[in-house]
PDB file of C-alpha atoms in Angstrom:
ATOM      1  CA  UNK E  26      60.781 -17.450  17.797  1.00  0.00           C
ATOM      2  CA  UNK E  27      64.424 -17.445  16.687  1.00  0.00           C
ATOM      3  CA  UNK E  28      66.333 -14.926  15.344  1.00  0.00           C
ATOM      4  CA  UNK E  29      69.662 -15.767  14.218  1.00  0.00           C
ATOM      5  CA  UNK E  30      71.461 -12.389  13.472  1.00  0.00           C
ATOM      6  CA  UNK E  31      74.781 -12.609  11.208  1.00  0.00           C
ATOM      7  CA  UNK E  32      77.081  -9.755   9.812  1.00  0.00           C
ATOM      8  CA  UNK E  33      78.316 -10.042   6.446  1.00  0.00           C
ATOM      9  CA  UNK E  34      81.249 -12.025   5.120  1.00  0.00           C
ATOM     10  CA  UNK E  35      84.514  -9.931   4.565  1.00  0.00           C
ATOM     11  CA  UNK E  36      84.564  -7.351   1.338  1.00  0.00           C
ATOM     12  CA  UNK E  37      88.261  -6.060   0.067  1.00  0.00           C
ATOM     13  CA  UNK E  38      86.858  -2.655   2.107  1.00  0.00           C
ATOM     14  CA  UNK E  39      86.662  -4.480   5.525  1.00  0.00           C
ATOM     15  CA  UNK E  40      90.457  -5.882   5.010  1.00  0.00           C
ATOM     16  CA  UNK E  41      91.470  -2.702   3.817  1.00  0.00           C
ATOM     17  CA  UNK E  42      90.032  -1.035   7.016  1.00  0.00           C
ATOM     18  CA  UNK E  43      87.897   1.537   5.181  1.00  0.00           C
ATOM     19  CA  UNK E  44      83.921   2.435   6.123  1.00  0.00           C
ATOM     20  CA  UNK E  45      81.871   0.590   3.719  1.00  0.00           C
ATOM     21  CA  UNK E  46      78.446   2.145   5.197  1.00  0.00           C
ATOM     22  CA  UNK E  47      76.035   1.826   2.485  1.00  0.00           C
ATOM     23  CA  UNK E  48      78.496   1.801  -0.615  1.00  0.00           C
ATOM     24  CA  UNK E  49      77.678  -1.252  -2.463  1.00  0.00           C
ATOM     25  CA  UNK E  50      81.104  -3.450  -2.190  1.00  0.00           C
ATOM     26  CA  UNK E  51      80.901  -7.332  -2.836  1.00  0.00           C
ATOM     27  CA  UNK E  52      82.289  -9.953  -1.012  1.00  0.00           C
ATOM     28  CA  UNK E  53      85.232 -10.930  -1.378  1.00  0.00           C
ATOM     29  CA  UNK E  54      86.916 -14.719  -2.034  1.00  0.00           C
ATOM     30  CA  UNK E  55      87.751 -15.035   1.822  1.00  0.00           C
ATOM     31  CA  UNK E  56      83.859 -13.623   2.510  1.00  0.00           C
ATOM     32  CA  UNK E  57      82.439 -16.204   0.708  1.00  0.00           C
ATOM     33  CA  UNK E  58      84.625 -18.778   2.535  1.00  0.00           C
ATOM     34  CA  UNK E  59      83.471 -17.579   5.797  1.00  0.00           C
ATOM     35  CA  UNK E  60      79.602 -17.899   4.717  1.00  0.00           C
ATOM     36  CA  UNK E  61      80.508 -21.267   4.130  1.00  0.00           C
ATOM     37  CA  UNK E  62      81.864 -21.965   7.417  1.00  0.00           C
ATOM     38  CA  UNK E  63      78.818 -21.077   9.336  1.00  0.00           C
ATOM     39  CA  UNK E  64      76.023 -22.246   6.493  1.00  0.00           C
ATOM     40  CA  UNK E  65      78.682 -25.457   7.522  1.00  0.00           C
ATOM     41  CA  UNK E  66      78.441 -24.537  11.294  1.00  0.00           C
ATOM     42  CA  UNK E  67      74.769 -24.180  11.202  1.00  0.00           C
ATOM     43  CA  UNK E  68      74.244 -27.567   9.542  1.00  0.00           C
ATOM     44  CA  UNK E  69      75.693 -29.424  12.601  1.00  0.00           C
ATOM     45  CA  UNK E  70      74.098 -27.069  15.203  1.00  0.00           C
ATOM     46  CA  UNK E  71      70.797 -28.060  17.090  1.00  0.00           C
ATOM     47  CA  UNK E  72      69.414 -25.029  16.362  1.00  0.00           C
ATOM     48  CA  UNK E  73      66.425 -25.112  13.182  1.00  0.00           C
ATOM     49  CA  UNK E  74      65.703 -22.412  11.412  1.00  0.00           C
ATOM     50  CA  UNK E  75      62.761 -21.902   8.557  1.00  0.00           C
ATOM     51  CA  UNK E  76      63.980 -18.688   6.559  1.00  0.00           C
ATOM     52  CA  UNK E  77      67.005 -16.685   5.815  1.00  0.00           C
ATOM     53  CA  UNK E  78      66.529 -12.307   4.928  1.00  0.00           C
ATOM     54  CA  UNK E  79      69.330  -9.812   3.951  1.00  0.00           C
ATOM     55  CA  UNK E  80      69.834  -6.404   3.955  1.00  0.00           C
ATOM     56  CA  UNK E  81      69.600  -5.299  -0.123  1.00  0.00           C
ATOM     57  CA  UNK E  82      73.583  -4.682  -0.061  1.00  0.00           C
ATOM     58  CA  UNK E  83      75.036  -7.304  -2.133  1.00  0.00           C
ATOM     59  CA  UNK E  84      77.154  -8.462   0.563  1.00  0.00           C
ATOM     60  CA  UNK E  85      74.888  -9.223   2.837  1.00  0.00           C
ATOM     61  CA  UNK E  86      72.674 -10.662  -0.059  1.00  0.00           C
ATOM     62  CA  UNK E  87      75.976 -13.042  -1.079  1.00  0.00           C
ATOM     63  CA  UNK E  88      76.095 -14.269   2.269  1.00  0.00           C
ATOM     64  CA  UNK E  89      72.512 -14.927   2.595  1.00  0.00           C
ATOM     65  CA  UNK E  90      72.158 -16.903  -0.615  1.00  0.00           C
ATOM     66  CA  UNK E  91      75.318 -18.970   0.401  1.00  0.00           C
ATOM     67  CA  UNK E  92      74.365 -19.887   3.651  1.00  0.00           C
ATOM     68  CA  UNK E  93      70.722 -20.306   2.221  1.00  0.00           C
ATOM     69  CA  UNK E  94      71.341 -22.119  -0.129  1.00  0.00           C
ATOM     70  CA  UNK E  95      73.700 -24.674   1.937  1.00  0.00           C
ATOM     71  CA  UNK E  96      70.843 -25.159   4.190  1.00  0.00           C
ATOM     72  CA  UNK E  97      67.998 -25.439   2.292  1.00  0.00           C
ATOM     73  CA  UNK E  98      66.174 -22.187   3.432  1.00  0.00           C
ATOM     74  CA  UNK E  99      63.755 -20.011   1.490  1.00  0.00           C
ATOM     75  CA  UNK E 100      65.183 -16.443   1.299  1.00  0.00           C
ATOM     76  CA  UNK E 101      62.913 -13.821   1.908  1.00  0.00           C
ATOM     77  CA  UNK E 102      62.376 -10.432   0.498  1.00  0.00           C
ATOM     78  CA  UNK E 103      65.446  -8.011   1.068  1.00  0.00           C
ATOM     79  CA  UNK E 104      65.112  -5.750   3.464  1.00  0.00           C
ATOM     80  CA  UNK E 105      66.752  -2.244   3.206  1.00  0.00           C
ATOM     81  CA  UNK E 106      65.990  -1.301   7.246  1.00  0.00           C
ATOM     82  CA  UNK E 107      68.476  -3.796   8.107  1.00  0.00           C
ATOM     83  CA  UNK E 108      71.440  -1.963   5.852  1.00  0.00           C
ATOM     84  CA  UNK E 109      74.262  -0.484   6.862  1.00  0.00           C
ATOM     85  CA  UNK E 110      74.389   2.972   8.633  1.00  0.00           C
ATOM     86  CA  UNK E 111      74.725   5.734   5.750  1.00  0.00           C
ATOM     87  CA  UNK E 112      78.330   7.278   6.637  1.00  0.00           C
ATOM     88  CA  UNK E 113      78.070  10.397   4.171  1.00  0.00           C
ATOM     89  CA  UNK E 114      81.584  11.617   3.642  1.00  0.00           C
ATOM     90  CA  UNK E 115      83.473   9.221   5.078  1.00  0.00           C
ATOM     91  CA  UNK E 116      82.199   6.369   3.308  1.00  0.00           C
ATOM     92  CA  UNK E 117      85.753   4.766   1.302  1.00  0.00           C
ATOM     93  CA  UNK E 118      88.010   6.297   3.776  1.00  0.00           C
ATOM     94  CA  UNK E 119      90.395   4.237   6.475  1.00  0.00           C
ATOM     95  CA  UNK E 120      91.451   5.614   9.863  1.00  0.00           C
ATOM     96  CA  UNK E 121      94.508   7.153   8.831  1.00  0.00           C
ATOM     97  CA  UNK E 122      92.655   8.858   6.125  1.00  0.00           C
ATOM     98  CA  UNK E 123      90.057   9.986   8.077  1.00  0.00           C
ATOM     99  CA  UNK E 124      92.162  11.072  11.184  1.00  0.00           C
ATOM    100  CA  UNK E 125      93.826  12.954   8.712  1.00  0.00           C
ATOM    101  CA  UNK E 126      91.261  15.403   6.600  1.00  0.00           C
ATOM    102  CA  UNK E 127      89.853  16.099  10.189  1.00  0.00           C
ATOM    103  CA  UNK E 128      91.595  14.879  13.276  1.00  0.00           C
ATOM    104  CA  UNK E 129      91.227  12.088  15.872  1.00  0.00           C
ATOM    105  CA  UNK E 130      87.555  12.867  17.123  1.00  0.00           C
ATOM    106  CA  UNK E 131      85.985  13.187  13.311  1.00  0.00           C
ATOM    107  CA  UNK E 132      83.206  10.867  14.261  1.00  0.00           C
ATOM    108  CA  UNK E 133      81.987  13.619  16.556  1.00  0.00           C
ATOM    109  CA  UNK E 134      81.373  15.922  13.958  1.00  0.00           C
ATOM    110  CA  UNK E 135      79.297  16.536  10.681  1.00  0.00           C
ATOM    111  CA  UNK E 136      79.609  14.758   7.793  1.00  0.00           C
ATOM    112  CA  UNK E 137      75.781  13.299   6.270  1.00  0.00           C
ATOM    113  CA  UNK E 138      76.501  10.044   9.160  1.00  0.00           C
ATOM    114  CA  UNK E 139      73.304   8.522  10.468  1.00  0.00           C
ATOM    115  CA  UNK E 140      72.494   9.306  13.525  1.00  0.00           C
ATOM    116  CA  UNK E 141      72.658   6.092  15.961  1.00  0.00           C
ATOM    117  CA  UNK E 142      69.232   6.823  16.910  1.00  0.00           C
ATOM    118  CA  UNK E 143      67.732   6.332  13.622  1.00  0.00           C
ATOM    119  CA  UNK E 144      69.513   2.853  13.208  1.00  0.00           C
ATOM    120  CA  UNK E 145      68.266   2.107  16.369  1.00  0.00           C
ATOM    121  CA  UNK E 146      64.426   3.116  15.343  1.00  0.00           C
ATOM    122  CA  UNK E 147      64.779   0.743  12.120  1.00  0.00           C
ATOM    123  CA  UNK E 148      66.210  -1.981  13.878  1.00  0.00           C
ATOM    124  CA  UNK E 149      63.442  -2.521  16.685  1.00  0.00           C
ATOM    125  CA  UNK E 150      60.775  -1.723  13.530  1.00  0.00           C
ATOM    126  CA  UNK E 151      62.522  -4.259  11.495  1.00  0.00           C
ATOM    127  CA  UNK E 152      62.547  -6.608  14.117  1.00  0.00           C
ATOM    128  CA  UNK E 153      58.939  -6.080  16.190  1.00  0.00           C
ATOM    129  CA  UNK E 154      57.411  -6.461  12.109  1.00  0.00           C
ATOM    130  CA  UNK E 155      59.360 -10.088  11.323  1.00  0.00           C
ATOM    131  CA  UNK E 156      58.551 -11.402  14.330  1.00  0.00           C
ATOM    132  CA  UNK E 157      54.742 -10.289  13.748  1.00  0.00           C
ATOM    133  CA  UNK E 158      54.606 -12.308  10.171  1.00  0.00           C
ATOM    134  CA  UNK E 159      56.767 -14.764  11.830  1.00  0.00           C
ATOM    135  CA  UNK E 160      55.680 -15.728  15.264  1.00  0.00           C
ATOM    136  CA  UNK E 161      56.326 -19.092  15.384  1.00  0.00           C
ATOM    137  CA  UNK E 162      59.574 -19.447  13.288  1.00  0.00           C
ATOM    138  CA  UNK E 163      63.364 -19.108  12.989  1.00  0.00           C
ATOM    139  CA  UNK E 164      65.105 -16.551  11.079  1.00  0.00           C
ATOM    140  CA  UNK E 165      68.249 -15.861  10.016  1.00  0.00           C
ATOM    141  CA  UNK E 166      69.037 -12.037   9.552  1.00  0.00           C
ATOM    142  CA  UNK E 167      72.101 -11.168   7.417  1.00  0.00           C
ATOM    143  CA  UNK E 168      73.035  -7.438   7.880  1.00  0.00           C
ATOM    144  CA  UNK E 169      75.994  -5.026   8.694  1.00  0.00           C
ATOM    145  CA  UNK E 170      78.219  -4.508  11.902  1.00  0.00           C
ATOM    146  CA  UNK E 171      77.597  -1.315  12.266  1.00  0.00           C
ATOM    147  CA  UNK E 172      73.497  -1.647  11.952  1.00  0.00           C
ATOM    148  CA  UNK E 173      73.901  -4.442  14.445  1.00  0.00           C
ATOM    149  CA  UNK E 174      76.086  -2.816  16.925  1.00  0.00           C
ATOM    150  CA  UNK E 175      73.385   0.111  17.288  1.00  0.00           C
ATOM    151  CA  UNK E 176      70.633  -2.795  17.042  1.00  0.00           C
ATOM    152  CA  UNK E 177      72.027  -4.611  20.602  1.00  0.00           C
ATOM    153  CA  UNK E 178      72.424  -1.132  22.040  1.00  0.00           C
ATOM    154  CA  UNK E 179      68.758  -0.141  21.121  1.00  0.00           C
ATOM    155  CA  UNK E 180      68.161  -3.949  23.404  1.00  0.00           C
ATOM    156  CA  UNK E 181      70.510  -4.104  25.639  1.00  0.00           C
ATOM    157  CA  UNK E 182      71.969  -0.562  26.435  1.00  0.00           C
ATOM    158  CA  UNK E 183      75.582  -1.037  26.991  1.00  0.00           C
ATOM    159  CA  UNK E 184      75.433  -4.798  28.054  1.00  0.00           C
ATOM    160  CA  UNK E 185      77.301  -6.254  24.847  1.00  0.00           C
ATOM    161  CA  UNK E 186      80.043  -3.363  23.147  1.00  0.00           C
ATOM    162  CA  UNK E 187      82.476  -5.592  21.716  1.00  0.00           C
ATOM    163  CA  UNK E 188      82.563  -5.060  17.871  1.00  0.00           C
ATOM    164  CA  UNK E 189      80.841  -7.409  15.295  1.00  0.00           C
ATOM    165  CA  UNK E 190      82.939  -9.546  14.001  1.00  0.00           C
ATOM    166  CA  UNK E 191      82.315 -10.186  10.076  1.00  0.00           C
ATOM    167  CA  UNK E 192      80.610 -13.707   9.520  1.00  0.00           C
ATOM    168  CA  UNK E 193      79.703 -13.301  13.538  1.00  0.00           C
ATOM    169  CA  UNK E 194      76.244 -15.299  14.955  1.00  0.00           C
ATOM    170  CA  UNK E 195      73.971 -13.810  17.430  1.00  0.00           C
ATOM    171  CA  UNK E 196      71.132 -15.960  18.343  1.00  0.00           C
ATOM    172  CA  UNK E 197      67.757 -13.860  19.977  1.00  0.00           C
ATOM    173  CA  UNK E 198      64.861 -15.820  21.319  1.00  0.00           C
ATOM    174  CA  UNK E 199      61.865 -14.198  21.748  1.00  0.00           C
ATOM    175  CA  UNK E 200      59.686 -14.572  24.905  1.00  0.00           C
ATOM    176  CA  UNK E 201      56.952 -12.015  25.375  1.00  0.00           C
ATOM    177  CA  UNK E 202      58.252  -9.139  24.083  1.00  0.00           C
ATOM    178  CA  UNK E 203      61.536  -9.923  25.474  1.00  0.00           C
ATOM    179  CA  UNK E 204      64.780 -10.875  22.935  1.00  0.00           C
ATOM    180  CA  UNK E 205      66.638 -13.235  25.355  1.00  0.00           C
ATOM    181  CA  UNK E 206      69.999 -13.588  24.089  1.00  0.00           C
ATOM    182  CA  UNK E 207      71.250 -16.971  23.611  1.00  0.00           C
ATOM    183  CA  UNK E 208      74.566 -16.540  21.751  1.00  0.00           C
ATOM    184  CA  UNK E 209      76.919 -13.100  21.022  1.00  0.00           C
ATOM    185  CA  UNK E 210      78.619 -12.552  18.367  1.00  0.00           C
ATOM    186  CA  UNK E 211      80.175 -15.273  18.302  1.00  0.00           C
ATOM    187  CA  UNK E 212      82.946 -16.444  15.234  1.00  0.00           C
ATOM    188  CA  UNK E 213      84.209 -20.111  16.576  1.00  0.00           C
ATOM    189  CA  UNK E 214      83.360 -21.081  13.013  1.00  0.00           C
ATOM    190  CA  UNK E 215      85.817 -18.655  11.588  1.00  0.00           C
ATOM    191  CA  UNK E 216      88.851 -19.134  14.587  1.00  0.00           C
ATOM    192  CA  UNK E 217      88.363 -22.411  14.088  1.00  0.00           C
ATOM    193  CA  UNK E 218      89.039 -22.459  10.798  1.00  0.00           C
ATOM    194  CA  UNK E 219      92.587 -19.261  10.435  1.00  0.00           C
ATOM    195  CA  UNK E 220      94.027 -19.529   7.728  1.00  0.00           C
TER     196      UNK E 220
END
């Protein structure tokens, strides 16, 4: 089994710099171009793949149903254990913003976040159920940077730490109950293509 994981297209929050977590914020124009780039990408690659799942965000969902639909896959079911990490009060806010209501370390404190341990629990659920109704095919996942992030950690401890790039491809094959990486968050698709 395959598991082709993607992060979301870019929303007007992600160029602004402000934490989306689980606020609902669309894509926006240059998003949907970079969904198109790797359903485009994916086209040309070797690589087959049989379905195509989202997190229920409608970002996520927009870039599935792009991609998707470019490629001829079936999407499945939403599924809300691959959505973003809830960010309580700091959801909206950007870095300057946030550094000032409550100083440089305000991710170390309080404020309704989910805890990286939870993501991590949901992720390996998420991922030891698809590939139990899936055994034998390829999947593309379309969720959130953060989710992922916490998702690789929960696999790989601290082997891959570079941040998720929006419209990024990870590719995961499963042997035994091993996820052998095959690709990392990788964007060629989207340097390729600057603007």
């Amino acid at each position: 089994m395959l598991m082709g994981l993607i992060r979301h297209g870019q929303t007007d929050w992600n160029a602004a710099g402000r934490i989306q977590g689980q606020s609902d914020i669309p894509l926006n124009g240059e998003g949907r171009r970079q969904a198109e780039l790797l359903a485009e990408r994916l086209l040309r690659e070797p690589y087959r793949w049989d379905y195509c799942i989202t997190s229920n965000l409608s970002r996520a969902e927009e870039t599935g149903r792009i991609i998707a639909g470019r490629l001829g896959l079936p999407l499945l079911e939403a599924d809300e254990r691959i959505r973003e990490r809830a960010y309580g009060q700091v959801e909206g806010l950007t870095a300057a913003e946030r550094e000032a209501r409550w100083g440089k370390n305000w991710d170390q404190q309080e404020f309704g976040q989910e805890k990286d341990e939870q993501l991590q629990v949901r992720g390996l659920a998420f991922m030891q159920d698809l590939s139990a109704k899936h055994p034998d095919r390829n999947v593309l996942v379309v969720s959130h940077g953060g989710f992922l992030a916490q998702l690789y950690i929960a696999l790989y401890k601290d082997k891959y730490t570079q941040r998720i790039g929006n419209l990024s491809l990870t590719i995961l094959e499963k042997k035994d109950k091993e996820w052998n990486p095959l690709l990392y968050n990788c964007t060629r698709h989207i340097l390729q293509n600057q603007r």
